[in-house]
CSV table of C-alpha atoms in Angstrom, one decimal:
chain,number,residue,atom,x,y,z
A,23,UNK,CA,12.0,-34.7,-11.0
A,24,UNK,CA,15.2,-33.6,-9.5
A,25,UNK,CA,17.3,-30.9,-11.0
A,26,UNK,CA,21.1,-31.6,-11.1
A,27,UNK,CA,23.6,-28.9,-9.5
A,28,UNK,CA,24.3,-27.8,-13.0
A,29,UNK,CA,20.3,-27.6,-14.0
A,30,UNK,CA,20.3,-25.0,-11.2
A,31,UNK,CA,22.7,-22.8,-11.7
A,32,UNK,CA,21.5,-22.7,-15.5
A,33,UNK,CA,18.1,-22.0,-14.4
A,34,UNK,CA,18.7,-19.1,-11.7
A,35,UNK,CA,21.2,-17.6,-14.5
A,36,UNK,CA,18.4,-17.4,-16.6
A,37,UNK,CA,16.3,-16.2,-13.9
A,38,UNK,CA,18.7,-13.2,-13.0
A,39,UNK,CA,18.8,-12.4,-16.3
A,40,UNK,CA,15.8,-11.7,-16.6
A,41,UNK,CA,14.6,-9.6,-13.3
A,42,UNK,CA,18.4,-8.3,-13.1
A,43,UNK,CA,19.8,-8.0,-16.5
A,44,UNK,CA,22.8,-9.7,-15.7
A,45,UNK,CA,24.6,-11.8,-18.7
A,46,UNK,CA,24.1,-15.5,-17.7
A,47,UNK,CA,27.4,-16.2,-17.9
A,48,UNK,CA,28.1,-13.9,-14.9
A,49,UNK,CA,25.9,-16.1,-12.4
A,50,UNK,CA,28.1,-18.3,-11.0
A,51,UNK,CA,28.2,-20.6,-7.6
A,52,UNK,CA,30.8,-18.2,-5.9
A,53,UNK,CA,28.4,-15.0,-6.9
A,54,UNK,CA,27.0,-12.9,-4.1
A,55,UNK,CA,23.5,-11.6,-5.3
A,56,UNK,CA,23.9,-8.2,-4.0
A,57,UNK,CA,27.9,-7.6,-3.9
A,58,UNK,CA,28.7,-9.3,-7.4
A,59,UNK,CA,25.2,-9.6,-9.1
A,60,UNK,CA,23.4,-6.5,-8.6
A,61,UNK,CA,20.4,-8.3,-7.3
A,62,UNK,CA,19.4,-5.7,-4.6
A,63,UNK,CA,16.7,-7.2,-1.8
A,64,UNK,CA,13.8,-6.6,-3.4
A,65,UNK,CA,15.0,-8.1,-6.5
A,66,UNK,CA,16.1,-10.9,-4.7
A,67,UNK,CA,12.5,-11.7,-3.5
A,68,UNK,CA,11.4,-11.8,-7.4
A,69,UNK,CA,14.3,-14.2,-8.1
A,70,UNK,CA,13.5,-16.1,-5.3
A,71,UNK,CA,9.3,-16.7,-6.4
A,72,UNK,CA,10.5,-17.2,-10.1
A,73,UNK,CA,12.8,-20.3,-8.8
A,74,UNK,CA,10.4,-21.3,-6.7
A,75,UNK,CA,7.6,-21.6,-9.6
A,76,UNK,CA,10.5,-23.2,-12.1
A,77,UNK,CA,12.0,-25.7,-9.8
A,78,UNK,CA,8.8,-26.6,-7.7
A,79,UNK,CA,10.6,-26.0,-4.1
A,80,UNK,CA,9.0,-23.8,-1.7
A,81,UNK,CA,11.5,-21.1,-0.1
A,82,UNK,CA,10.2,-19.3,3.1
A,83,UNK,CA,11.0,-15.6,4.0
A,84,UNK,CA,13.1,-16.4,6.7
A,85,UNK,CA,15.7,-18.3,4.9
A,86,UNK,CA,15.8,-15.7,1.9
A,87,UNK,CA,18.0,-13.8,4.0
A,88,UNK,CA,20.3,-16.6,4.3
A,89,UNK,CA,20.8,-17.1,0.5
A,90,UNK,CA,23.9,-15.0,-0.2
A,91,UNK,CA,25.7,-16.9,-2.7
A,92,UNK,CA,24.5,-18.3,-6.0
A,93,UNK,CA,25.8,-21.5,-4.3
A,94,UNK,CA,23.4,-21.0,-1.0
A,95,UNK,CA,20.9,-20.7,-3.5
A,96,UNK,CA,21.6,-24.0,-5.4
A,97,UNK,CA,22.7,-25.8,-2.3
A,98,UNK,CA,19.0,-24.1,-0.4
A,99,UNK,CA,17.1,-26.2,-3.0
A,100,UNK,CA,19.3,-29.2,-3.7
A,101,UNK,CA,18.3,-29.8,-0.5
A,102,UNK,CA,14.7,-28.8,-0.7
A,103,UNK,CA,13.4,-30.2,-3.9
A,104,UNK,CA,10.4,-32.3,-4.1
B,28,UNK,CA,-44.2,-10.8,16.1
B,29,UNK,CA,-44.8,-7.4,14.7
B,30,UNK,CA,-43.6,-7.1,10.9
B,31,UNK,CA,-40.6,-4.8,10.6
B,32,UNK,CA,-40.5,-2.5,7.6
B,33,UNK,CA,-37.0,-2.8,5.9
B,34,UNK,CA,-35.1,0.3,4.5
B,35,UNK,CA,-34.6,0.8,0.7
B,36,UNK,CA,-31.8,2.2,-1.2
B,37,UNK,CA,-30.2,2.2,-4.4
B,38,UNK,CA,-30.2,-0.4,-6.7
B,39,UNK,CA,-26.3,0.6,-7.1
B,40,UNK,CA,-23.6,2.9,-6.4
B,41,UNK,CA,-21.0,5.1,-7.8
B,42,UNK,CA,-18.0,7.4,-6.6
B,43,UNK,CA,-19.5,11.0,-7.2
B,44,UNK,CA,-17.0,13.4,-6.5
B,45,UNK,CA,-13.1,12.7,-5.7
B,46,UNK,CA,-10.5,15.3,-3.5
B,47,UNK,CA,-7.5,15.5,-2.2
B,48,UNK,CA,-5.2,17.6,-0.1
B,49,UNK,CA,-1.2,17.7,0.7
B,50,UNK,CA,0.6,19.2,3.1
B,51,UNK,CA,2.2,22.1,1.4
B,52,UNK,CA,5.8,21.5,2.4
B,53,UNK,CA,7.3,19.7,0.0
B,54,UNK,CA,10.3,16.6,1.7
B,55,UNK,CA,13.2,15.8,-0.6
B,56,UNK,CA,15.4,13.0,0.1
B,57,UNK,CA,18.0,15.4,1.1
B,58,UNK,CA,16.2,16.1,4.2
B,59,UNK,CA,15.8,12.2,5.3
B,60,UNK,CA,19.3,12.1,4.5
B,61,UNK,CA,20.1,14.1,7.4
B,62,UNK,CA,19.4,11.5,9.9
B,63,UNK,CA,20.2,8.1,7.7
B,64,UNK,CA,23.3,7.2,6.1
B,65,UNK,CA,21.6,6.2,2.6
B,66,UNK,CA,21.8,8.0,-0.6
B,67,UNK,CA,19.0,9.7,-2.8
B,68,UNK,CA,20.2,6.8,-5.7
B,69,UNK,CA,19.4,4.5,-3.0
B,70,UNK,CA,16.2,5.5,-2.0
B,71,UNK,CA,14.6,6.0,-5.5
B,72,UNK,CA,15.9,2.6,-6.4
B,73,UNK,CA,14.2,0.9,-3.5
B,74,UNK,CA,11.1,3.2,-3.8
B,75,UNK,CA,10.5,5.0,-6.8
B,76,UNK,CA,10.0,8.3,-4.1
B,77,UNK,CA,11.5,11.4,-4.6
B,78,UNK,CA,9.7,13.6,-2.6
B,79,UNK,CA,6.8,13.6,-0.1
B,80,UNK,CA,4.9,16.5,1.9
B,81,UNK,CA,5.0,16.5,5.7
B,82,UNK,CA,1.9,18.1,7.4
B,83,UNK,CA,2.9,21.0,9.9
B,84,UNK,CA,1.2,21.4,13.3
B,85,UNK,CA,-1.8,23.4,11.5
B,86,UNK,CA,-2.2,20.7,8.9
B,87,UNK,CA,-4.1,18.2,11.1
B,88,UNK,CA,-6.1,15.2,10.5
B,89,UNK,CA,-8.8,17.3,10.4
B,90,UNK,CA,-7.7,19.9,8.9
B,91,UNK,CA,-6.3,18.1,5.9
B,92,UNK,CA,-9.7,16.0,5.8
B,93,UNK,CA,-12.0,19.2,5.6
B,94,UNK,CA,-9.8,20.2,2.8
B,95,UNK,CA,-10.2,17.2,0.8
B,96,UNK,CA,-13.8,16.3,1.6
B,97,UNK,CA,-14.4,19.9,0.1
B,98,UNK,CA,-13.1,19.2,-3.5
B,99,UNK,CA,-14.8,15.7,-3.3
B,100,UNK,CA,-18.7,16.9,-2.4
B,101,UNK,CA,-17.9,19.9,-4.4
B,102,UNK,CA,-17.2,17.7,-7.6
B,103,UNK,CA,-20.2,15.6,-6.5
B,104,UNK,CA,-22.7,18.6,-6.9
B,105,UNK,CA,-24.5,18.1,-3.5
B,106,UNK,CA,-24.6,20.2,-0.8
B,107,UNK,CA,-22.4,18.7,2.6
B,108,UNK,CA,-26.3,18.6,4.3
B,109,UNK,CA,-26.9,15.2,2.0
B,110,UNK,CA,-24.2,13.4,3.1
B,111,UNK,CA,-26.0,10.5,5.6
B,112,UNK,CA,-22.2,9.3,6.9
B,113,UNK,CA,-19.2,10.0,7.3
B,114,UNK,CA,-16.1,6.9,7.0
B,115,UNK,CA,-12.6,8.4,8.3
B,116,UNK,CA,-9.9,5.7,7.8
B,117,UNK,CA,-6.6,6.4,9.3
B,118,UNK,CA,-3.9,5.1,11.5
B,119,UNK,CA,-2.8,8.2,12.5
B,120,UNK,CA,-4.9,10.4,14.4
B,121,UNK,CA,-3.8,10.3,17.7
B,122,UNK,CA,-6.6,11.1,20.1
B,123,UNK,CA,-8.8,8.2,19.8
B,124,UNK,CA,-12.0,9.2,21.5
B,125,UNK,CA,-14.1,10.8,20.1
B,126,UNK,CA,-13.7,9.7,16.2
B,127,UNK,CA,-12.3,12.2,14.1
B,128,UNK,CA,-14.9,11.5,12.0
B,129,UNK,CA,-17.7,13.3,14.0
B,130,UNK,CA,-15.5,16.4,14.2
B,131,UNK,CA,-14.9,16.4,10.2
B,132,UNK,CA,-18.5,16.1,9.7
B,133,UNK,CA,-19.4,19.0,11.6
B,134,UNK,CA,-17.3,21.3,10.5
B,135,UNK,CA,-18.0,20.5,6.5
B,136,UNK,CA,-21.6,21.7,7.5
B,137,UNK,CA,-22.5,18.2,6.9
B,138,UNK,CA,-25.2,18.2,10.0
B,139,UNK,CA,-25.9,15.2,12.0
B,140,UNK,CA,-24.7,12.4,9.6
B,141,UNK,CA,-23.5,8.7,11.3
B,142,UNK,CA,-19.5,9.4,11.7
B,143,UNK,CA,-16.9,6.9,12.6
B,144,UNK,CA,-13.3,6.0,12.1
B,145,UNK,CA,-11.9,2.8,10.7
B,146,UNK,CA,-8.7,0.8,11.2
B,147,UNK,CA,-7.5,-0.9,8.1
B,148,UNK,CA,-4.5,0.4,7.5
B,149,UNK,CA,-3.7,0.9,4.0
B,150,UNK,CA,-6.6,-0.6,2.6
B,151,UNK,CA,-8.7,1.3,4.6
B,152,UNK,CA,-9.9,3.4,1.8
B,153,UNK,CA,-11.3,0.1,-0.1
B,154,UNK,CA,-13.2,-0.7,3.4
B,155,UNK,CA,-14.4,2.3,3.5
B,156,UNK,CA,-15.6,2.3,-0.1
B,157,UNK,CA,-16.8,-1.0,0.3
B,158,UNK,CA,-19.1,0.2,3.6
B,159,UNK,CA,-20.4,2.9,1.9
B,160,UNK,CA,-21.5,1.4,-0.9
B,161,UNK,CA,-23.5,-1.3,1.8
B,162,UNK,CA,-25.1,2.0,3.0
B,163,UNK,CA,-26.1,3.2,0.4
B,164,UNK,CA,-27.9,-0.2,-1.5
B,165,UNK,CA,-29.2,-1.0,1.5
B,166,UNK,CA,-30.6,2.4,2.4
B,167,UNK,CA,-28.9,3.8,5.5
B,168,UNK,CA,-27.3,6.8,3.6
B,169,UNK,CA,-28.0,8.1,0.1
B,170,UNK,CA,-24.2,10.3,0.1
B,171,UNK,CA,-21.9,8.7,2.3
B,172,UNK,CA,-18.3,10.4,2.5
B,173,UNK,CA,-15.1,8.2,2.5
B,174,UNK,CA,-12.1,9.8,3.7
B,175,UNK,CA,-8.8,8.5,3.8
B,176,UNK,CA,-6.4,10.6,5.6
B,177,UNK,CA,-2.6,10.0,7.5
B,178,UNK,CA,0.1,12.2,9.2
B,179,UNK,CA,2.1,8.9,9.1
B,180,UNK,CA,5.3,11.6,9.4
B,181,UNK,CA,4.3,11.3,13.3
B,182,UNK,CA,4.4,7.4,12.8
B,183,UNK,CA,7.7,7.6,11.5
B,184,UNK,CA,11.6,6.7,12.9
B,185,UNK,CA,13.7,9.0,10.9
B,186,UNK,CA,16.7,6.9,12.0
B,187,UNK,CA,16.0,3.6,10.6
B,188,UNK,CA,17.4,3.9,7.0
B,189,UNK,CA,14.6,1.0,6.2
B,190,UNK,CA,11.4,2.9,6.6
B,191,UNK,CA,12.6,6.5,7.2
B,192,UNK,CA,12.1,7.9,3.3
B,193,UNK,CA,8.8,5.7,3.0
B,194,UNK,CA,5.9,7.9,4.5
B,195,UNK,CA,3.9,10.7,4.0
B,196,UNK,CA,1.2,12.6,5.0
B,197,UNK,CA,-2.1,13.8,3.0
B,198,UNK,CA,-5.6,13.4,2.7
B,199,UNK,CA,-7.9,12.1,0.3
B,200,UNK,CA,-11.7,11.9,0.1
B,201,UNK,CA,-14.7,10.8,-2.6
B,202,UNK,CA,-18.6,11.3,-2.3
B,203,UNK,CA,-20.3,7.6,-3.2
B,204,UNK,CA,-23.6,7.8,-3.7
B,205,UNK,CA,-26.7,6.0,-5.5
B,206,UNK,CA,-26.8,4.6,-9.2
B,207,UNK,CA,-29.0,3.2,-11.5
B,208,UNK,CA,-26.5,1.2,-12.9
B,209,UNK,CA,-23.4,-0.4,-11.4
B,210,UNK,CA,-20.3,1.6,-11.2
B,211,UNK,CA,-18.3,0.0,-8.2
B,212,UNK,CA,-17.8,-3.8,-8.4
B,213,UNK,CA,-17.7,-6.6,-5.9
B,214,UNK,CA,-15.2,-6.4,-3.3
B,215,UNK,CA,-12.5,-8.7,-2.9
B,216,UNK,CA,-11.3,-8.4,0.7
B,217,UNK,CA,-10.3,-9.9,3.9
B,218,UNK,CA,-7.5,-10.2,6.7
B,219,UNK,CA,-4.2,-12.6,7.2
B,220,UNK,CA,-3.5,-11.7,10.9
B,221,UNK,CA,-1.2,-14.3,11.0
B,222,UNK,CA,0.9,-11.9,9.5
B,223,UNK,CA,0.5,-9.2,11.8
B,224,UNK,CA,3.9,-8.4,12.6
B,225,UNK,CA,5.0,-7.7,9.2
B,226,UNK,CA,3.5,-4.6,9.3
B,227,UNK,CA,3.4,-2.9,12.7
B,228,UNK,CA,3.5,0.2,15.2
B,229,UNK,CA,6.7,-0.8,17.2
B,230,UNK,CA,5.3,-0.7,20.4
B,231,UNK,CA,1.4,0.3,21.9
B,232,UNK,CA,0.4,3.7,23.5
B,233,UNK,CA,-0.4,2.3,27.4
B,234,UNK,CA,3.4,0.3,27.5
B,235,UNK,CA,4.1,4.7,27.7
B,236,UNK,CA,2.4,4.8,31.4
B,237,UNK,CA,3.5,1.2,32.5
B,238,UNK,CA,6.6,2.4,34.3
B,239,UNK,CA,8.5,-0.3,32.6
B,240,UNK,CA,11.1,1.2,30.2
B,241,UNK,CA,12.8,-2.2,29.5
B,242,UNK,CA,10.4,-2.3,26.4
B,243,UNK,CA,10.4,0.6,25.1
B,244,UNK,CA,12.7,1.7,22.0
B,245,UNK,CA,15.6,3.9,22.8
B,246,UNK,CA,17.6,6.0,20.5
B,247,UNK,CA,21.1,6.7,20.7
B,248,UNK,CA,21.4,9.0,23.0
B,249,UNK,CA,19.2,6.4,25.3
B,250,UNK,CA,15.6,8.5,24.9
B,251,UNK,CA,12.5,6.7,24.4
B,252,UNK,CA,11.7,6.8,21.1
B,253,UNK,CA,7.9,7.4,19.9
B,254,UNK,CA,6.2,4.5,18.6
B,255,UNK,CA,6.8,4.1,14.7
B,256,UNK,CA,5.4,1.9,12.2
B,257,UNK,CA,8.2,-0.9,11.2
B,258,UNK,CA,8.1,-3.6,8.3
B,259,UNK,CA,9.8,-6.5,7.5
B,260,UNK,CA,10.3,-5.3,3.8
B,261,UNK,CA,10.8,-8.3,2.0
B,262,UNK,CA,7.7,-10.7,3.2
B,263,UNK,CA,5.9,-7.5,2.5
B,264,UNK,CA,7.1,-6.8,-1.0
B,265,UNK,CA,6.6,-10.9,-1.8
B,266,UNK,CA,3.0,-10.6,0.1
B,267,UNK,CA,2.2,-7.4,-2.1
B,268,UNK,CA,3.3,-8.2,-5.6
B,269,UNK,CA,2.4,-11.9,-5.5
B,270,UNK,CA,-0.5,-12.4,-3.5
B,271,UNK,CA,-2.0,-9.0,-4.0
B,272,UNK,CA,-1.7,-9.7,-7.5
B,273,UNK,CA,-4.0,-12.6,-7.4
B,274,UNK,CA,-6.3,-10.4,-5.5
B,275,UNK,CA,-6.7,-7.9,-8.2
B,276,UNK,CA,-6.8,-10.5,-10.6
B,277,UNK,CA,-9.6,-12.1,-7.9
B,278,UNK,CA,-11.3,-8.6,-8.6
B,279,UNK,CA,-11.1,-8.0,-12.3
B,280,UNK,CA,-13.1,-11.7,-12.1
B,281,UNK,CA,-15.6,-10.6,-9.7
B,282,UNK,CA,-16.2,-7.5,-11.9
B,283,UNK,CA,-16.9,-9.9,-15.1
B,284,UNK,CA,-14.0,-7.8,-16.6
B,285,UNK,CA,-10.6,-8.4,-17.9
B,286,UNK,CA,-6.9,-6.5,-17.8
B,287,UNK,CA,-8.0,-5.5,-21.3
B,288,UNK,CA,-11.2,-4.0,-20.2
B,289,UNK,CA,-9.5,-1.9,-18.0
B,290,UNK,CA,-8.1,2.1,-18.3
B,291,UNK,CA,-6.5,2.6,-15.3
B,292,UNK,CA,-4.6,1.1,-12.2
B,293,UNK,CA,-4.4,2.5,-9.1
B,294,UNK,CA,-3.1,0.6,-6.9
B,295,UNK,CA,-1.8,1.2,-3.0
B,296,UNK,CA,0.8,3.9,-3.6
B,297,UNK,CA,3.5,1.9,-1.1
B,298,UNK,CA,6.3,1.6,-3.4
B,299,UNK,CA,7.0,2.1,-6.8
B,300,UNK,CA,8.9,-1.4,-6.7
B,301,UNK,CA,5.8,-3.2,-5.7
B,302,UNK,CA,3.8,-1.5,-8.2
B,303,UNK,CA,6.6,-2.1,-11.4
B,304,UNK,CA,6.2,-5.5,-10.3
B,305,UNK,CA,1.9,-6.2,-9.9
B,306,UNK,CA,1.6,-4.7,-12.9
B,307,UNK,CA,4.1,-7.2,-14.3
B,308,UNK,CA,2.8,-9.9,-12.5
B,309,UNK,CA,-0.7,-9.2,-13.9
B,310,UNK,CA,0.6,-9.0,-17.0
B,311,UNK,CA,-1.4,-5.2,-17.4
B,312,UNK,CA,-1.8,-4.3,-21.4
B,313,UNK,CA,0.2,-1.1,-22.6
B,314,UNK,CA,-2.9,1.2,-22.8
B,315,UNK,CA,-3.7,0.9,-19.2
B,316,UNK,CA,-2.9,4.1,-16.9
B,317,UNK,CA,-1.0,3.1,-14.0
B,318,UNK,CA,-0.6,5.2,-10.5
B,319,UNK,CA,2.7,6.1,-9.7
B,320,UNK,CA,2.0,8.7,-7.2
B,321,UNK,CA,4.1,7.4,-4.6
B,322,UNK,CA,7.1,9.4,-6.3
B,323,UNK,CA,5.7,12.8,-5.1
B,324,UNK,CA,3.4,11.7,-2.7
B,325,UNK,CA,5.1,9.2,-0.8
B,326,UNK,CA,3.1,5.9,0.9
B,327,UNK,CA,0.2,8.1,2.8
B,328,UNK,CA,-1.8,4.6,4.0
B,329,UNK,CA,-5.2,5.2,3.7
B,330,UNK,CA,-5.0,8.0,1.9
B,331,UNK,CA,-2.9,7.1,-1.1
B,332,UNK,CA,-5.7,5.3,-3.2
B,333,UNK,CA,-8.2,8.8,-3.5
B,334,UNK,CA,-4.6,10.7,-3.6
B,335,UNK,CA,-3.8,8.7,-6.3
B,336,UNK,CA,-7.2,9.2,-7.9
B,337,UNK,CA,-7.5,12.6,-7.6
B,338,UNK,CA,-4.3,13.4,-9.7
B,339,UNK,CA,-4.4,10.9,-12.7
B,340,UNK,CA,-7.8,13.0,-13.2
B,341,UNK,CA,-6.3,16.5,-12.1
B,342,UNK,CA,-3.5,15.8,-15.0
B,343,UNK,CA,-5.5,14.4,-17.6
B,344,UNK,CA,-3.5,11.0,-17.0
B,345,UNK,CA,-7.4,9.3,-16.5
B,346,UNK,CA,-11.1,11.1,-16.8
B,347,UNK,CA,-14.0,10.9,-16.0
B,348,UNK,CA,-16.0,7.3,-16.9
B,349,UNK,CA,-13.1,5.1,-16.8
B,350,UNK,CA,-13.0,1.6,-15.8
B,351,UNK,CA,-10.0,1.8,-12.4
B,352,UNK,CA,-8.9,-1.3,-10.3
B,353,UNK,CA,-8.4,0.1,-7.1
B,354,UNK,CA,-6.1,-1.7,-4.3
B,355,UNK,CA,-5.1,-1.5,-1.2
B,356,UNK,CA,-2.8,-3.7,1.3
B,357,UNK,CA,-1.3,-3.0,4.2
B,358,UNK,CA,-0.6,-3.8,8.2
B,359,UNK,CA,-3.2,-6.6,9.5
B,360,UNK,CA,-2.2,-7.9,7.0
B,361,UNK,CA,-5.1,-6.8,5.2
B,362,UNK,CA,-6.5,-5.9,1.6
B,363,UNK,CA,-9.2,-4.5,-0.3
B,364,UNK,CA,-9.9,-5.0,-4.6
B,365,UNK,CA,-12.8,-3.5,-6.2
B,366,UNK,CA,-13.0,-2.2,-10.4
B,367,UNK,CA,-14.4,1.6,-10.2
B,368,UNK,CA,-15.5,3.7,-12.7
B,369,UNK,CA,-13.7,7.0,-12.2
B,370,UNK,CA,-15.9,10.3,-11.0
């Protein structure tokens, strides 16, 4: 099954949420992890394996670094997904 | 064909006696600060580590390793003549031939017992555990000495503001010896050298002599720099928490145990971040002791498992008879998982 753009960005709000503490509301598409969201690198592996398991999409070290937005992220495995 | 008699040794084994030693200067994150721009905020939120003790000239990997291997046999109640080997991991004892081990043996009065190093980075104390326990049921040793032991302070570039707070130096050693019943569990262990360059000294010894400079690491000023151990932080903190998470699980299995039998933790002291999130990951019950070392200590390598050990039962945090899981991981990549019961 394919998750919609707005599926996404629901999920990985939930997901920083819960490894970050940030209110869902904050996780938006234009959010930087680490500038906006307080997601600091380590973090961001954690939120990284979580949507991994919850949206079935496998996302490699080396393009980690790459997600910077909450957009990359949803973009990253728009493109990705099973 | 002539029929060869075979050796025999213990039906089991245990961990007799546990020691440690630390360097007796004491690192804030002041002092790293002097070379990195960071912030002591920053560093304890990446690391958990507040302070960790860097060996002087005297304090050397010998030095640090009679010290520790003292305590240990001293706790075990046998005399240092008994011990049949000797198991030195490290990474960081610089003059490779002969073994360091030989050298510690002698000079605990320990005789002529087998000696020799072992390269496993930081879970070279679970190898070594894990050999000396083969010694021992197959009847090669009846004591064998494990030590674990780093000056990883040498190993380290105090200008990169990645790695520079992360390392210390220390010593830490246990007596195993034979058991009626079983008191060290199966080992879960092995290598991925595919990743080997998550983990890794920046450059090797002989490119030093090769008259080639082109290779070599240069600081600002455009010195050479001394080789120092690098990571890649984040593939190691996913490789840590989640795959080292199914190896302790992996263990607890092998053990015919479960997170609820358990009393304490201990795992690699390499980060508090990683250990906050195994223990999550393993979904650990409340009542189990967990480790945290790594705030005082620092990550000492091979040495931070018995390190570890040694001060949960120093403080009362553990005693005597409980059930550990005990894990190590490190530069190969490699890693080591075995349930204990404590000295």
């Amino acid at each position: 099954m394919a998750f919609t753009q707005e599926q996404l960005v629901e999920g990985l709000a939930e997901i920083v949420n819960e490894i970050a503490g940030i209110p869902v509301e904050d996780v938006q598409l234009d959010k930087s992890f680490t500038d906006d969201l307080d997601v600091d690198s380590l973090s961001m592996v954690e939120v990284v394996v979580a949507a991994e398991e919850r949206f079935d999409v496998k996302i490699p070290d080396e393009d980690v670094k790459n997600l910077k937005t909450v957009g990359d992220a949803v973009d990253y495995i728009l493109k990705h997904q099973a | 064909m002539s029929k060869i008699k075979p050796s025999k040794g213990a039906p089991y084994a245990r961990i007799m006696g546990v020691g440690g030693y630390r360097p007796a200067r004491v690192v804030p994150n002041e002092v790293i600060l002097e070379k990195i721009d960071s912030s002591d905020e920053w560093i304890r939120s990446r690391s958990g580590i507040a302070t960790r003790h860097w060996a002087s000239p005297e304090e050397t990997v010998t030095a640090m390793s009679v010290e520790a291997s003292g305590k240990a046999i001293a706790e075990a109640g046998i005399a240092p003549e008994q011990i049949g080997a000797v198991v030195v991991s490290t990474v960081s004892h610089f003059k490779q031939t002969p073994a360091v081990a030989t050298e510690i043996a002698d000079k605990i009065g320990a005789g002529k017992p087998a000696a020799f190093d072992i390269s496993a980075g930081c879970a070279g104390f679970g190898y070594g555990l894990t050999l000396a326990k083969g010694m021992i049921v197959e009847g090669s040793a009846e004591y064998v000495l494990v030590i674990g032991v780093e000056r990883l302070s040498d190993l380290t570039d105090l200008e990169d503001r990645a790695t520079a707070f992360l390392f210390g130096d220390g010593a830490g050693a246990v007596v195993v010896g034979p058991s009626d019943v079983p008191h060290i569990g199966p080992t879960v262990w092995g290598s991925e050298g595919d990743k080997s360059e998550t983990i890794k000294q920046t450059v090797p010894w002989n490119e030093f002599h090769a008259g080639d400079v082109s290779n070599l690491p240069l600081n600002e000023a455009g010195e050479i720099k001394f080789p120092a151990i690098t990571q890649e932080g984040q593939a190691v903190f996913r490789w840590a928490v989640f795959e080292m998470a199914k190896v302790a699980q992996q263990a607890l299995d092998a053990a015919g145990i479960t997170a609820d039998d358990l009393d304490v933790f201990i795992p690699h002291q390499a980060n508090m971040r990683i250990i906050d999130s195994m223990v999550k990951t393993l979904k650990l019950p409340e009542h189990v002791t967990v480790a945290r070392d790594v705030e005082t200590t620092g990550n000492t390598s091979a040495a931070s498992i018995p390190l570890a050990m040694e001060r949960l039962l120093a403080t009362g945090q553990a005693k005597s008879g409980d059930t550990a899981l005990v894990i190590g991981f490190g530069a190969g990549l490699v890693f080591a998982a075995t349930v204990v019961t404590l000295p």
